[in-house]
Short mmCIF file of C-alpha atoms in Angstrom, two decimals:
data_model
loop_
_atom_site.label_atom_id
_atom_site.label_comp_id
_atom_site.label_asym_id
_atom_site.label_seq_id
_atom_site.Cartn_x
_atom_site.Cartn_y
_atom_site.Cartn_z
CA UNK C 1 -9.79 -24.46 0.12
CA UNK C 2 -6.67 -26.02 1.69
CA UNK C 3 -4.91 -26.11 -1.45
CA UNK C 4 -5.60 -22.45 -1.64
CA UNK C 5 -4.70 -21.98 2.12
CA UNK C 6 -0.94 -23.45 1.55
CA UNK C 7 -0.46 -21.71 -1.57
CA UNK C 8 -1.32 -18.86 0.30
CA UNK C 9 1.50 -19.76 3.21
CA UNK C 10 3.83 -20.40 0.46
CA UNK C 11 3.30 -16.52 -1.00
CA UNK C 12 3.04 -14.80 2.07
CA UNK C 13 6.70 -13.68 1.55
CA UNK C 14 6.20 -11.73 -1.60
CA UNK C 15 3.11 -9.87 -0.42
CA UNK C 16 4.96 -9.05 2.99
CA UNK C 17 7.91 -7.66 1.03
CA UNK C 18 5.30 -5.09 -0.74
CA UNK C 19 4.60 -4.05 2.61
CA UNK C 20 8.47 -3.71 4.14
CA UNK C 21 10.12 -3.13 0.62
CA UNK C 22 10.64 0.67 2.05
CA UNK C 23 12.99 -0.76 5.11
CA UNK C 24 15.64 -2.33 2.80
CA UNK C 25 17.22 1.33 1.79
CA UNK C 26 20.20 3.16 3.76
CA UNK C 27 17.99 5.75 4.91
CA UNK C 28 15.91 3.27 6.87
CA UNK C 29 17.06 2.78 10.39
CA UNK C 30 19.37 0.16 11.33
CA UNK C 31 16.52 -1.57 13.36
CA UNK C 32 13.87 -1.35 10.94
CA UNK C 33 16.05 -2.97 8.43
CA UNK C 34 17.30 -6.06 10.56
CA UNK C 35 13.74 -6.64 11.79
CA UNK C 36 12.50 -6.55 7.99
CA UNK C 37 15.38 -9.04 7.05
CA UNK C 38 14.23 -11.44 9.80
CA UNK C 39 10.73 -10.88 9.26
CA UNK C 40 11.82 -11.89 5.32
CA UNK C 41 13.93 -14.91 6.69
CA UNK C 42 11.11 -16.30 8.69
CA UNK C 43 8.28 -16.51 5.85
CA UNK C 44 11.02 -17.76 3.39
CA UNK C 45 11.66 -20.51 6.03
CA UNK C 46 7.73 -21.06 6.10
CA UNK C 47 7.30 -21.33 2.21
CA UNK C 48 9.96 -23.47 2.02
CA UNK C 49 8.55 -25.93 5.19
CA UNK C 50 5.19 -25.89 3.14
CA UNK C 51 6.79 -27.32 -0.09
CA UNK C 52 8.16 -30.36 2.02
CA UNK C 53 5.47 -30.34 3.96
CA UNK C 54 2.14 -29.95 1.90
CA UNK C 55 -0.05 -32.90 1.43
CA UNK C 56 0.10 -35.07 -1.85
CA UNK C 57 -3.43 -34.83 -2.00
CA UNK C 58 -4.13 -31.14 -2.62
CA UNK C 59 -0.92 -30.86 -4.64
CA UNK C 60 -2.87 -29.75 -8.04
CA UNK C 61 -4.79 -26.97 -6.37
CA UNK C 62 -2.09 -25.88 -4.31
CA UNK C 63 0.52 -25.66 -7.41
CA UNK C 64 -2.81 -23.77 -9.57
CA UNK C 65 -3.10 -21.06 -6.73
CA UNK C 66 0.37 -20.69 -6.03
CA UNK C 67 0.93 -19.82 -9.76
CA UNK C 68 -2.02 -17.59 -9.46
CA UNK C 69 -0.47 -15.55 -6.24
CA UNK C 70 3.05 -15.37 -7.86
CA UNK C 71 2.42 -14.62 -11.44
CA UNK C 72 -1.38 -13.23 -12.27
CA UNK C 73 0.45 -9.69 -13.73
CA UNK C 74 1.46 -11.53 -16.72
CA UNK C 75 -2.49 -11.62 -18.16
CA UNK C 76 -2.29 -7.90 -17.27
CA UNK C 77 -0.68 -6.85 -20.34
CA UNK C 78 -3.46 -8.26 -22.42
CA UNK C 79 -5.42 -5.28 -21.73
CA UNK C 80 -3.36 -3.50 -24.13
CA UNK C 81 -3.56 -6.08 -27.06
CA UNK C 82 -6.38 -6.60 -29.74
CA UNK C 83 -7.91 -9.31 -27.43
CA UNK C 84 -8.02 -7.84 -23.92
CA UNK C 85 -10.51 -10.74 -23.12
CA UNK C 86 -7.89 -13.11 -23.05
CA UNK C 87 -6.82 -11.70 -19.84
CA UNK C 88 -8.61 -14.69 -17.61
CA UNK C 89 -7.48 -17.31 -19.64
CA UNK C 90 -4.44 -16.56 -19.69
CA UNK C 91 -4.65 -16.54 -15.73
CA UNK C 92 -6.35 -19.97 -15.81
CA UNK C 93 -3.67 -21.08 -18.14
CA UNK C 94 -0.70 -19.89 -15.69
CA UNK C 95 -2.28 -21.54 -12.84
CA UNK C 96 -3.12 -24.68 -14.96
CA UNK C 97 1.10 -24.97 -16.15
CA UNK C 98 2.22 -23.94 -12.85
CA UNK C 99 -0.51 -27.18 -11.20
CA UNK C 100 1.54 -29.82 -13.77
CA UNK C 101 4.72 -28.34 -12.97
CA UNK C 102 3.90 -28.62 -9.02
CA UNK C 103 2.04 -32.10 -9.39
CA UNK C 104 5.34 -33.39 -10.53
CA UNK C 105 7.89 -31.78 -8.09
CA UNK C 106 5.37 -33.01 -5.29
CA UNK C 107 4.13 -36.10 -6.43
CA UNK C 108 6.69 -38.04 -4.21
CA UNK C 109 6.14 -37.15 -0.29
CA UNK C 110 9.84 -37.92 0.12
CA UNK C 111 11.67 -34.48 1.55
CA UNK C 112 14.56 -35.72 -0.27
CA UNK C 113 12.99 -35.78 -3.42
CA UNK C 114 10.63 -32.48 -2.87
CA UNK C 115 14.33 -30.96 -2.23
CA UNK C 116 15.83 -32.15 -5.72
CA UNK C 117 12.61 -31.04 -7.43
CA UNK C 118 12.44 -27.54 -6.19
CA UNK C 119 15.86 -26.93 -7.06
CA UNK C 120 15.16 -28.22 -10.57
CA UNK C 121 11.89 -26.23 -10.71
CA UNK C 122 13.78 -23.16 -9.72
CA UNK C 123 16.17 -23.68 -13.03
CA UNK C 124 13.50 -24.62 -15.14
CA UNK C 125 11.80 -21.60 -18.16
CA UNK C 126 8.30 -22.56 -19.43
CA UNK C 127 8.45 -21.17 -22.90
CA UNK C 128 11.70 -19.38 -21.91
CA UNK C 129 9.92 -17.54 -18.58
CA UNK C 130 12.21 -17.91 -15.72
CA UNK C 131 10.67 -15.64 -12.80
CA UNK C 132 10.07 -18.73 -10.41
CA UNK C 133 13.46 -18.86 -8.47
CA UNK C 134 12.74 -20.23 -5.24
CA UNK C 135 16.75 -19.08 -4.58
CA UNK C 136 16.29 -15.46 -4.55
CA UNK C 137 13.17 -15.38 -2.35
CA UNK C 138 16.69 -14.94 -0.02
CA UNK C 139 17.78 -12.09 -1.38
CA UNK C 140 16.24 -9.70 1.44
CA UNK C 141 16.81 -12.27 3.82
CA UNK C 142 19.68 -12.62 6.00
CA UNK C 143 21.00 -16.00 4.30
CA UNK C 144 23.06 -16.47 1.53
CA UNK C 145 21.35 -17.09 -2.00
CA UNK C 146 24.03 -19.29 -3.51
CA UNK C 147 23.11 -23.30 -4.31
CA UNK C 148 24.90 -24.55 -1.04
CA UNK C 149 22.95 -21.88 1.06
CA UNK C 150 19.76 -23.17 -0.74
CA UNK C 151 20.35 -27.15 -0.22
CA UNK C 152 21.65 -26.17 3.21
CA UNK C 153 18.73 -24.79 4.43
CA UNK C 154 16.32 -27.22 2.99
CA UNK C 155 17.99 -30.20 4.94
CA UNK C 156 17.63 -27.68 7.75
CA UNK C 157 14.54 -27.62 7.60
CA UNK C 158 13.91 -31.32 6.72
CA UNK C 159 15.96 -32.47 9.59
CA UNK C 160 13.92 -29.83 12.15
CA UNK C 161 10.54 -31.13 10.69
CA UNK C 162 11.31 -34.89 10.95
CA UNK C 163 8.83 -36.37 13.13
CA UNK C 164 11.05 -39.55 14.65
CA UNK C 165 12.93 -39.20 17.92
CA UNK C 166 15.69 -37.48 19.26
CA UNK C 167 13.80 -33.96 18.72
CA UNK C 168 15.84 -31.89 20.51
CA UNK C 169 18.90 -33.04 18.87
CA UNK C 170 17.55 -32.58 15.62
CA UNK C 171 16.14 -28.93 16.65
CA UNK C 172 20.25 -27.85 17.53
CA UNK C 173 21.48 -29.61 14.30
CA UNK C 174 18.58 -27.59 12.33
CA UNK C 175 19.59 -24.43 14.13
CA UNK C 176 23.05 -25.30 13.61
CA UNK C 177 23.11 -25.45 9.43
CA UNK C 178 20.56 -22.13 9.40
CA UNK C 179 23.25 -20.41 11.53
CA UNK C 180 26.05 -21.87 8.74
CA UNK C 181 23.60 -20.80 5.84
CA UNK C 182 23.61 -16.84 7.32
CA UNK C 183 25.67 -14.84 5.04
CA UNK C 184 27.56 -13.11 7.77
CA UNK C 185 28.97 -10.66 5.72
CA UNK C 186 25.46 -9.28 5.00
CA UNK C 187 24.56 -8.98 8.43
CA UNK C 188 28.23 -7.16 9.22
CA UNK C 189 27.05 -4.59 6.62
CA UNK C 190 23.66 -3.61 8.58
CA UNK C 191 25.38 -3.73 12.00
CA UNK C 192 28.31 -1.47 10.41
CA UNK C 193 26.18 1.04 9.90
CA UNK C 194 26.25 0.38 5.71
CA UNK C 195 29.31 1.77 5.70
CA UNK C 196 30.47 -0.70 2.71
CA UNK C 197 27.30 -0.10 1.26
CA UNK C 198 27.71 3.87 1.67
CA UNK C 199 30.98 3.91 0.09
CA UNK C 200 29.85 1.82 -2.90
CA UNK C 201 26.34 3.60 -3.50
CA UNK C 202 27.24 7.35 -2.49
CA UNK C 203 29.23 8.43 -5.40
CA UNK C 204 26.53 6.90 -7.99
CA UNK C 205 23.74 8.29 -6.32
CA UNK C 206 25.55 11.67 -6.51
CA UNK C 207 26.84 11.81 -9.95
CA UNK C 208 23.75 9.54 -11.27
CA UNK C 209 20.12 11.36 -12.09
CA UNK C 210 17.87 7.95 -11.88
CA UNK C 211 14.77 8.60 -13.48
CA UNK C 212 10.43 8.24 -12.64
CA UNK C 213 7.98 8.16 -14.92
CA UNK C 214 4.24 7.79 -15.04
CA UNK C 215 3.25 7.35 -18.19
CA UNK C 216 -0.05 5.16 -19.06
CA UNK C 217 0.71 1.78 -21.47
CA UNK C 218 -2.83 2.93 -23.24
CA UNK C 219 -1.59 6.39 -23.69
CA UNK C 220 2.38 5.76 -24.72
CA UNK C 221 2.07 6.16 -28.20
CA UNK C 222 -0.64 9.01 -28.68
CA UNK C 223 1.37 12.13 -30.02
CA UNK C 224 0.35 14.44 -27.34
CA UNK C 225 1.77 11.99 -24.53
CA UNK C 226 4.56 11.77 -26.61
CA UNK C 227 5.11 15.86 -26.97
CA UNK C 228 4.84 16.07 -23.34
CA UNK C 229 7.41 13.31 -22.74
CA UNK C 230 9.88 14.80 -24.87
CA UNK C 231 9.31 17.86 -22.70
CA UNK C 232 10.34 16.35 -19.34
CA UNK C 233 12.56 14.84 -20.96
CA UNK C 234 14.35 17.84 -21.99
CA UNK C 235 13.25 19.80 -18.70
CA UNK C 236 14.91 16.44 -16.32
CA UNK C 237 18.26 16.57 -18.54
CA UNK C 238 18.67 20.60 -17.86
CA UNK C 239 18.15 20.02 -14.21
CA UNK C 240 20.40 17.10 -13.94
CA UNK C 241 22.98 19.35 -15.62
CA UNK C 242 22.31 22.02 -13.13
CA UNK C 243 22.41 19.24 -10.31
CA UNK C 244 26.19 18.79 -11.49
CA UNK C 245 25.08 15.33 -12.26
CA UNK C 246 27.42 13.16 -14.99
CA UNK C 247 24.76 10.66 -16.14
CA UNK C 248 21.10 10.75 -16.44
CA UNK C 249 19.16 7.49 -16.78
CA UNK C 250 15.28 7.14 -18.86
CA UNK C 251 13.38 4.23 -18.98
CA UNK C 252 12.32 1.50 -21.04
CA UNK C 253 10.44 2.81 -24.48
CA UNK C 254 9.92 6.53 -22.92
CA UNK C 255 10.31 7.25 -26.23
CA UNK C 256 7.92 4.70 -28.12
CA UNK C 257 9.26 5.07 -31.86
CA UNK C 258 11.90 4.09 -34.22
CA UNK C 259 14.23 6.87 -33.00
CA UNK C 260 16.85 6.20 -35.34
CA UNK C 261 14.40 6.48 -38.37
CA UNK C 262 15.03 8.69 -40.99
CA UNK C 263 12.57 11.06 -40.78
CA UNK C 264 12.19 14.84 -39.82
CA UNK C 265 10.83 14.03 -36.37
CA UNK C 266 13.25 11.22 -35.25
CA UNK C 267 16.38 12.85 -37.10
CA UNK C 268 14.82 16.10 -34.96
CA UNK C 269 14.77 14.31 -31.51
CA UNK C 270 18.04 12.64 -32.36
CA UNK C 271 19.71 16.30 -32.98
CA UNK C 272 18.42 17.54 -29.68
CA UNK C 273 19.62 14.89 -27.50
CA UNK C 274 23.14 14.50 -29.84
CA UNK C 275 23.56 18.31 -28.54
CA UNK C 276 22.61 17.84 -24.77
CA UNK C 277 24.76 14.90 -24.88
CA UNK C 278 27.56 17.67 -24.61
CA UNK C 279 27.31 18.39 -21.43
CA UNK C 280 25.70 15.11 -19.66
CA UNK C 281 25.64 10.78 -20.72
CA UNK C 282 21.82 10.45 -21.62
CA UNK C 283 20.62 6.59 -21.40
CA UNK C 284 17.67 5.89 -22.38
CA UNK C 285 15.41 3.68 -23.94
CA UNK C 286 13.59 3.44 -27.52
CA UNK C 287 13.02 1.11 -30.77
CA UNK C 288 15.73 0.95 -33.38
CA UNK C 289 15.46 -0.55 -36.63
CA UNK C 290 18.06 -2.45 -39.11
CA UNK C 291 16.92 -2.79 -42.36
CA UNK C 292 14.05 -4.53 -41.50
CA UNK C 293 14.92 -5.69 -37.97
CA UNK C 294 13.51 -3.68 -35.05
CA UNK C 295 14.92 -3.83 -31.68
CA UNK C 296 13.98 -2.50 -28.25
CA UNK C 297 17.00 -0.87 -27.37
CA UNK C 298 19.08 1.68 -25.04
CA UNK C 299 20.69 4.80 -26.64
CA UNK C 300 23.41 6.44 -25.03
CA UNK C 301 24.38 9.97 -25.98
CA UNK C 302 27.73 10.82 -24.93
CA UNK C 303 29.61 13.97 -25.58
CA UNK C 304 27.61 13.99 -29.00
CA UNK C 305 27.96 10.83 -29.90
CA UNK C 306 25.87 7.54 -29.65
CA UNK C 307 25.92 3.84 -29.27
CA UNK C 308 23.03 1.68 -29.48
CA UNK C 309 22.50 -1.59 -27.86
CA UNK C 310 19.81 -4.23 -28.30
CA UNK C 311 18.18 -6.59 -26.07
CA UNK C 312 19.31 -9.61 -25.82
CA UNK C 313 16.75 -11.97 -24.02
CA UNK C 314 13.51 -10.98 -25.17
CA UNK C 315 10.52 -11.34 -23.19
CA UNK C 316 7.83 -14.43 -23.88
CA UNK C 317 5.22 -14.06 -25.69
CA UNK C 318 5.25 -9.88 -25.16
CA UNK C 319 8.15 -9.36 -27.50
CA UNK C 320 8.93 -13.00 -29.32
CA UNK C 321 6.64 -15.62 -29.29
CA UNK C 322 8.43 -18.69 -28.27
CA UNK C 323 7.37 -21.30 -30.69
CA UNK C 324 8.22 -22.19 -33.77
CA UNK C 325 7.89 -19.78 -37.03
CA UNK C 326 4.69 -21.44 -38.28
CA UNK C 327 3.11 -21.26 -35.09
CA UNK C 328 4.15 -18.23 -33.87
CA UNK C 329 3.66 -16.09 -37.25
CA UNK C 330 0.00 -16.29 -37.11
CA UNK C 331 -0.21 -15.62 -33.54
CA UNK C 332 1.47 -12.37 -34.49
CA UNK C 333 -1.01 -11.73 -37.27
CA UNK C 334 -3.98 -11.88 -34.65
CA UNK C 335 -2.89 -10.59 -31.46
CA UNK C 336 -0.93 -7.97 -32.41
CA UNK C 337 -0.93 -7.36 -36.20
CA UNK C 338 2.35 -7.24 -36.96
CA UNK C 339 4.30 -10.11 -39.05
CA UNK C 340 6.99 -10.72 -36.65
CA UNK C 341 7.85 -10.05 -33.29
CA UNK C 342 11.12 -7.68 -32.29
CA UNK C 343 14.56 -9.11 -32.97
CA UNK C 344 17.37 -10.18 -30.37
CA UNK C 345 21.52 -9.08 -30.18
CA UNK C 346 23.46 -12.33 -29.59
CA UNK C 347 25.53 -11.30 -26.87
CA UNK C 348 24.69 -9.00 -23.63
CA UNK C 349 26.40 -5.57 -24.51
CA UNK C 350 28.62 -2.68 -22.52
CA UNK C 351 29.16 0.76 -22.78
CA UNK C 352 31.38 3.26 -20.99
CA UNK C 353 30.01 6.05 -18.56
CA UNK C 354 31.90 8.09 -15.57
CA UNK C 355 34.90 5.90 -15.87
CA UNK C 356 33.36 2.68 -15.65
CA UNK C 357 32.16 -0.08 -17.66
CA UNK C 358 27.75 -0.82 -17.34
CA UNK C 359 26.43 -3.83 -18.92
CA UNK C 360 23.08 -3.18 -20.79
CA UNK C 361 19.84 -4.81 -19.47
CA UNK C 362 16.32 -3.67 -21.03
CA UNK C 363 13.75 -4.40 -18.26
CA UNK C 364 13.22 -8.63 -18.41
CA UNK C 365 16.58 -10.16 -19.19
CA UNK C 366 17.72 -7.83 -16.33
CA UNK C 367 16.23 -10.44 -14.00
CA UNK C 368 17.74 -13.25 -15.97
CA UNK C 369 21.08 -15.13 -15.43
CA UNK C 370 22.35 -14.85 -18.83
CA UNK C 371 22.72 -11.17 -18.95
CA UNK C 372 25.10 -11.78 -15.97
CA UNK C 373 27.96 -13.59 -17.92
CA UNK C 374 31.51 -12.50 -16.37
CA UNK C 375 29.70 -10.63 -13.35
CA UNK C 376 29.64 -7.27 -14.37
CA UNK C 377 30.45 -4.89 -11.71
CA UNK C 378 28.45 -2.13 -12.89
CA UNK C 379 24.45 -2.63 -14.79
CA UNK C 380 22.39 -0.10 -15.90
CA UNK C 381 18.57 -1.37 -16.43
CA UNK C 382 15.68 0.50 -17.82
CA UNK C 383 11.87 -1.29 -17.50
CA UNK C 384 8.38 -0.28 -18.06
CA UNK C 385 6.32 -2.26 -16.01
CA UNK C 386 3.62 -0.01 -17.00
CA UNK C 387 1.94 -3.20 -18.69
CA UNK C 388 1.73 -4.98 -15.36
CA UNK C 389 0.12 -2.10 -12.99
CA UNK C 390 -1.22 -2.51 -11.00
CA UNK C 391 0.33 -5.54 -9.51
CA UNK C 392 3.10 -7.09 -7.64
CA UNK C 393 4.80 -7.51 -10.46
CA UNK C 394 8.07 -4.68 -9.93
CA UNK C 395 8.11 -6.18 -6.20
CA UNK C 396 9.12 -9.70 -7.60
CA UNK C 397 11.08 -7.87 -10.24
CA UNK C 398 13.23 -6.71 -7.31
CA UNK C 399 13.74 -9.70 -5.31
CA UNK C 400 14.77 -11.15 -8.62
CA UNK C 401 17.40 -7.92 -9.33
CA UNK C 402 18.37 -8.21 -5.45
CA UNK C 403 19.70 -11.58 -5.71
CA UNK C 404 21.69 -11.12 -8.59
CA UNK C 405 23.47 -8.28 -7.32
CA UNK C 406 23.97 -10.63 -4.53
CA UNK C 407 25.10 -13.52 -6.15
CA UNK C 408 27.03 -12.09 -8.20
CA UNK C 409 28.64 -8.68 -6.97
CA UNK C 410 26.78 -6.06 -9.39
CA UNK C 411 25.38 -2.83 -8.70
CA UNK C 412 22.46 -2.41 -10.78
CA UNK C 413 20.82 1.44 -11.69
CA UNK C 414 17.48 0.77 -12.61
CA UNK C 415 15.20 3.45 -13.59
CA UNK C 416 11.59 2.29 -14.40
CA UNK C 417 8.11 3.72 -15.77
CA UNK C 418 5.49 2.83 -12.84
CA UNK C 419 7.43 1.30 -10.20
CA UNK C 420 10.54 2.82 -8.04
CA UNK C 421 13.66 3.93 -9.87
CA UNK C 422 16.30 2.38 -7.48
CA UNK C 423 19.91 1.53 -7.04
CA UNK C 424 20.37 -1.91 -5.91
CA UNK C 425 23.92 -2.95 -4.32
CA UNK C 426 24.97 -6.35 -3.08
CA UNK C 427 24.32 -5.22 0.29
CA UNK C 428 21.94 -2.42 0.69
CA UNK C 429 19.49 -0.46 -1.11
CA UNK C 430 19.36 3.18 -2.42
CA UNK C 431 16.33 4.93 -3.88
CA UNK C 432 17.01 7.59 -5.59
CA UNK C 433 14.29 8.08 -8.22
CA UNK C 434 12.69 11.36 -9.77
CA UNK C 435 9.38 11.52 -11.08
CA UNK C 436 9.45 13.19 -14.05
CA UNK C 437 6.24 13.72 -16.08
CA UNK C 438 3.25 12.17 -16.60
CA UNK C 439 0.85 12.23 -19.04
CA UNK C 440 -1.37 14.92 -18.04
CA UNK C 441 1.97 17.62 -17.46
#
């Protein structure tokens, strides 16, 4: 029960941030928004006071529930597989890694050493999964989310929670760092009004027709959900056009086929969108196959033309099993009767839209550092998170997104299938999402 009780302390910011997640957009008052980003700063603070400060006794339990709280979703998508049962093992399993992992970077009770070992947990992947990044539980806050920020306020904190003498000393000089470790120019851009953030955001949100969907992961590849996607998809590219608007943005798979396939239905679709692509860039997202290669990959139609570009970092265990070829091969076989899993581009890829230059990102390696080489300036991501609902799961996806865009300068367009289509800027947030279809239209 105490175990459960401190992994519970140690959550309380992501579950919080479902609740305020609304505040951090420029049409959210200036208030609302600074009390959300010190209401975010103050639990971050907590969870990180309970990693330095939780008992080595309850470790275990606390490191099983706290990878319950933060990452539960991912059994989730085993209700779509051929062994839905697996869904509460794979829960135990998550909490039982995530217990080992903790066990370890708590074993020692020394804060210097609990300091070290979250930073190392925070750049560590179990089989290549790399969603437990204790930095950017900062990114709504008002500190910084670079390493110094980070290290800074854990001595903070360990020099405000040290229990020898000279308290009030050490209370200023913990005060003092937290005050260094505020990224002032974050908190000039709220009490400016946004107007940075305006300036930046505006002209995408006006030119740019970010798109909703609703579409059921149990229902995606039945042939009347897909005749009535191709229908709002066709009816939400007219009305962008009418909007004026220069790009329109699809999710992840909203078309759930080889789309570059060679026969009458794909070469059909193609033609359509090839045409439409006269008037208005269509991104959007859909399998692709080389010889025998499939790929989950973006299309972009572009005064009737297109490039395609494949993901890069594929996701664990839902798109490549990572373990070797022997292993992995049969796992295929039984879970989702196929041979192999999808294939992977080398190198993150680029195209060019309204006179600037987007890097690709398909849904999970958008919350990944790699996809960030040379700090693109521009990203457009597309996700179905469709697998996951419902769940917290597109909350910690944009925390995750959030402190990228932070850390490293990028405005990211993200439109997603059942969670908020959004633009995310290094400073403030813009939704600007259209719902449209679902299923039953």
């Amino acid at each position: 029960m105490l175990g459960l009780l401190y992994a519970l302390g140690f959550c309380a910011w992501l579950y919080v941030f479902v609740l305020v997640a609304g505040f951090f957009t420029l049409d959210s008052s200036l208030l609302a928004q600074v009390l959300s980003a010190l209401l975010m700063s103050a639990l971050v603070l907590i969870s990180f006071s309970i990693w330095l400060l939780v008992p080595r006794a309850i470790i275990g339990y606390f490191g099983f529930f706290a990878g319950l709280l933060l990452f539960y979703w991912i059994g989730l998508s085993f209700r779509f597989s051929v062994a839905p049962f697996l869904l509460g093992f794979v829960c135990v399993g998550i909490g039982l890694i995530y217990a080992a992992l903790f066990y370890l970077g708590l074993y020692f009770t020394s804060k210097l050493y609990r300091i070290a070992s979250l930073f190392v947990l925070g750049a560590f992947a179990p089989f290549s999964f790399d969603w437990f990044v204790p930095k950017a539980w900062l990114a709504y806050s008002v500190f910084g989310v670079g390493d110094l920020a980070f290290v800074g306020i854990m001595c903070a904190l360990t020099l405000g929670l040290y229990r020898g003498g000279a308290r009030k000393i050490r209370i200023l000089g913990s005060v003092a760092i937290l005050l260094v470790c505020i990224d002032w120019q974050w908190v000039e851009s709220m009490a400016s009004a946004h107007s940075q953030a305006r300036a930046q955001i505006t002209p995408l949100a006006k030119d740019i027709a970010i798109m909703q969907s609703a579409i059921p992961q149990d229902l995606k590849w039945e042939q009347s959900t897909i005749d009535s996607v191709l229908v709002g998809i066709a009816s939400a590219i007219d009305s962008a056009v009418a909007e004026s608007k220069q790009m329109v943005i699809l999710p992840e798979t909203i078309l759930p086929f080889v789309l570059n396939d060679r026969l009458s239905f794909q070469k059909q679709v193609l033609a359509t969108l090839l045409a439409k692509s006269r008037d208005i860039t269509i991104v959007l997202g859909a399998f692709s196959a080389q010889g025998a290669q499939v790929h989950n990959s973006t299309y972009v139609f572009s005064n009737s033309s297109l490039q395609i570009l494949h993901k890069v970092i594929l996701a664990p265990f839902g798109e490549k099993i990572p373990l070797p070829d022997f292993l992995a091969k049969p796992l295929y076989k039984l879970f989702f009767g196929i041979e192999d899993g999808l294939q992977a581009a080398k190198d993150p890829q680029d195209f060019s839209a309204l006179g600037r230059i987007w890097r690709n990102a398909i849904c999970y390696e958008g919350t990944s550092k790699a996809i960030y080489t040379d700090a693109p300036k521009y990203l457009v991501m597309i996700s179905n998170n469709a697998w996951f609902y419902p769940s917290i799961e597109p909350f910690l996806q944009r925390v995750l997104l959030k402190y990228y865009a932070r850390l490293q300068g990028t405005t990211i367009v993200h439109s997603a299938n059942y969670s908020s289509s959004i633009i995310i800027a290094p400073f403030v947030d813009d939704i600007g999402a259209v719902r449209i279809l679902s299923y039953k239209e």
